[in-house]
């Protein structure tokens, strides 16, 4: 089984920033190398729609569900790598899109957030109803935290839906992660990058539902904290950003997970401070922690040049597969 605990980045990718940025922009697989997925539009319980991309397979094949990260999609390089790996293994695959991330603005007066465990639970249950074999789930960054929150909230009932879950580069302590991404060079690089799409998407939501939130506050936001306080929190029933970040964080509830769970965090992740990562005692008996010294945020690139981002999806899929075999 491939294991990321001993991961070391190529010599030409020193430091957490390069290990984060380079794989996102330049590593393989490129979007042009993506395999064809079939999109299906599901009607959500609130009447809105959710777009889900599928890779078909044998009826008795394991079914892997991948939840993307902040502003991600099935076109993200890690998602393409997961899909390629599923095809090679003969697994079925589904990549649901969080609201507004499939290329079309969703309809309801809501978006998505790091603690969106109810949405995750509905999506997994719908796939479980279709599957004739075990369902496995992996979440990346925001999607990883939301997936863990679902497993925590579901408790022993999670086993009726999924055999095992895995989270990669999840911001398990959103207060610590939010402070990190909004500080220093992180704010100049990553916060600016995310807000470049998040603010226009939020303003489009305001055009759909005028008065839904304070439009001027969103327009003025220069940090994720300001954006989440003005937009994400009020849209999803939180009292404010502190209430949102506290209640949505997976770290305090890891010990409640009752199915096998893998939690992967590089200790040089610019978004997720190493000091905020859980210890084995905090994680609980069902949680396996991989915390390599290197890897960046959803990076884990390997040789040859210009790098490949397949190591992480392969390792996560290997681990999930080992649960089935065990």
Coordinates of N, CA, C and O in Angstrom, one line a residue, residues 4 67 82 137-149 164-172 250 254 257 260-266 288-290 300 312 316 319-320:
X4 N 1.7 8.0 2.5 CA 2.3 9.4 2.4 C 3.0 9.8 3.6 O 3.6 10.9 3.6
X67 N -15.3 14.6 -2.7 CA -15.8 15.9 -2.4 C -14.7 17.0 -2.6 O -13.6 16.8 -2.0
X82 N -7.9 11.4 -9.2 CA -8.8 10.5 -8.5 C -9.6 9.7 -9.6 O -9.8 8.5 -9.4
X137 N -15.6 7.3 0.6 CA -15.6 8.7 0.3 C -14.3 9.4 0.7 O -13.7 9.0 1.7
X138 N -13.9 10.3 -0.1 CA -12.7 11.1 0.1 C -13.1 12.6 -0.1 O -13.8 12.9 -1.0
X139 N -12.5 13.4 0.8 CA -12.8 14.9 0.7 C -11.5 15.6 0.7 O -10.5 15.2 1.4
X140 N -11.4 16.7 -0.1 CA -10.1 17.4 -0.2 C -10.4 18.8 0.3 O -11.3 19.5 0.0
X141 N -9.5 19.3 1.2 CA -9.5 20.6 1.8 C -10.9 20.8 2.5 O -11.3 20.1 3.4
X142 N -11.7 21.9 2.0 CA -13.0 22.1 2.6 C -13.9 20.9 2.5 O -14.6 20.6 3.5
X143 N -13.8 20.2 1.4 CA -14.6 19.0 1.2 C -14.2 17.9 2.2 O -15.1 17.1 2.7
X144 N -13.0 17.9 2.6 CA -12.5 16.9 3.6 C -13.1 17.2 5.0 O -13.5 16.3 5.7
X145 N -13.1 18.5 5.4 CA -13.6 18.9 6.7 C -15.1 18.6 6.7 O -15.6 18.1 7.7
X146 N -15.8 18.9 5.6 CA -17.3 18.7 5.6 C -17.6 17.2 5.7 O -18.5 16.8 6.4
X147 N -16.8 16.4 5.0 CA -17.0 14.9 5.1 C -16.7 14.4 6.5 O -17.5 13.6 7.0
X148 N -15.7 14.8 7.1 CA -15.5 14.4 8.5 C -16.6 14.9 9.4 O -17.0 14.1 10.3
X149 N -17.1 16.1 9.2 CA -18.2 16.6 10.0 C -19.4 15.7 9.9 O -20.2 15.4 10.8
X164 N -15.8 3.6 4.6 CA -14.6 4.3 5.1 C -14.6 5.7 4.5 O -15.1 5.9 3.4
X165 N -13.9 6.6 5.1 CA -13.8 8.0 4.6 C -12.3 8.4 4.7 O -11.5 7.9 5.6
X166 N -11.9 9.4 3.9 CA -10.6 10.0 4.0 C -10.7 11.5 3.7 O -11.4 11.9 2.9
X167 N -9.9 12.2 4.5 CA -9.8 13.7 4.3 C -8.4 14.1 4.1 O -7.5 13.7 4.8
X168 N -8.2 15.0 3.1 CA -6.8 15.4 2.7 C -6.7 16.9 2.8 O -7.5 17.6 2.2
X169 N -5.7 17.4 3.6 CA -5.5 18.8 3.7 C -6.7 19.6 4.2 O -6.9 20.7 3.9
X170 N -7.5 18.9 5.1 CA -8.7 19.5 5.6 C -8.3 20.6 6.7 O -7.5 20.3 7.5
X171 N -9.0 21.7 6.7 CA -8.7 22.7 7.7 C -9.6 22.3 9.0 O -10.6 22.9 9.2
X172 N -9.0 21.4 9.7 CA -9.8 20.8 10.8 C -10.1 21.8 11.9 O -11.1 21.6 12.6
X250 N -13.9 20.3 12.3 CA -14.0 18.9 12.5 C -13.1 18.4 13.7 O -13.4 17.4 14.3
X254 N -13.5 14.6 16.3 CA -12.9 13.5 15.6 C -13.2 12.2 16.4 O -13.4 11.1 15.8
X257 N -16.1 9.7 15.5 CA -16.2 8.9 14.3 C -16.2 7.5 14.6 O -15.4 7.0 15.3
X260 N -13.9 3.6 9.8 CA -12.5 4.0 9.6 C -12.3 5.3 8.8 O -13.0 5.5 7.8
X261 N -11.4 6.1 9.3 CA -11.2 7.4 8.7 C -9.7 7.7 8.6 O -9.0 7.5 9.6
X262 N -9.3 8.2 7.5 CA -7.9 8.6 7.2 C -7.9 10.1 7.2 O -8.7 10.7 6.4
X263 N -7.0 10.7 7.9 CA -6.8 12.2 7.9 C -5.4 12.5 7.5 O -4.5 12.2 8.3
X264 N -5.2 13.2 6.4 CA -3.9 13.5 5.8 C -3.6 15.0 5.9 O -4.4 15.7 5.3
X265 N -2.6 15.4 6.5 CA -2.2 16.8 6.6 C -0.7 16.9 6.6 O 0.0 16.4 7.4
X266 N -0.2 17.6 5.6 CA 1.2 18.0 5.6 C 1.5 19.0 6.6 O 0.8 20.0 6.8
X288 N -7.1 7.4 11.5 CA -5.7 7.2 11.2 C -5.1 8.5 10.8 O -5.7 9.2 9.8
X289 N -4.1 9.0 11.4 CA -3.4 10.3 11.1 C -2.2 10.1 10.3 O -1.3 9.3 10.7
X290 N -2.1 10.7 9.1 CA -0.8 10.8 8.4 C -0.5 12.3 8.3 O -1.2 13.1 7.8
X300 N 1.7 17.3 -2.7 CA 2.2 16.0 -2.8 C 2.7 15.6 -4.2 O 2.4 14.5 -4.6
X312 N -1.0 11.4 -4.0 CA -2.0 11.5 -3.0 C -3.3 10.7 -3.3 O -3.7 9.9 -2.5
X316 N -4.5 7.5 -1.0 CA -5.8 7.5 -0.3 C -6.6 6.4 -0.8 O -7.3 5.7 0.0
X319 N -5.4 3.1 0.7 CA -5.9 3.0 2.1 C -7.4 2.6 2.2 O -7.7 1.7 2.9
X320 N -8.2 3.3 1.4 CA -9.6 3.0 1.4 C -9.8 1.5 0.9 O -10.6 0.8 1.5

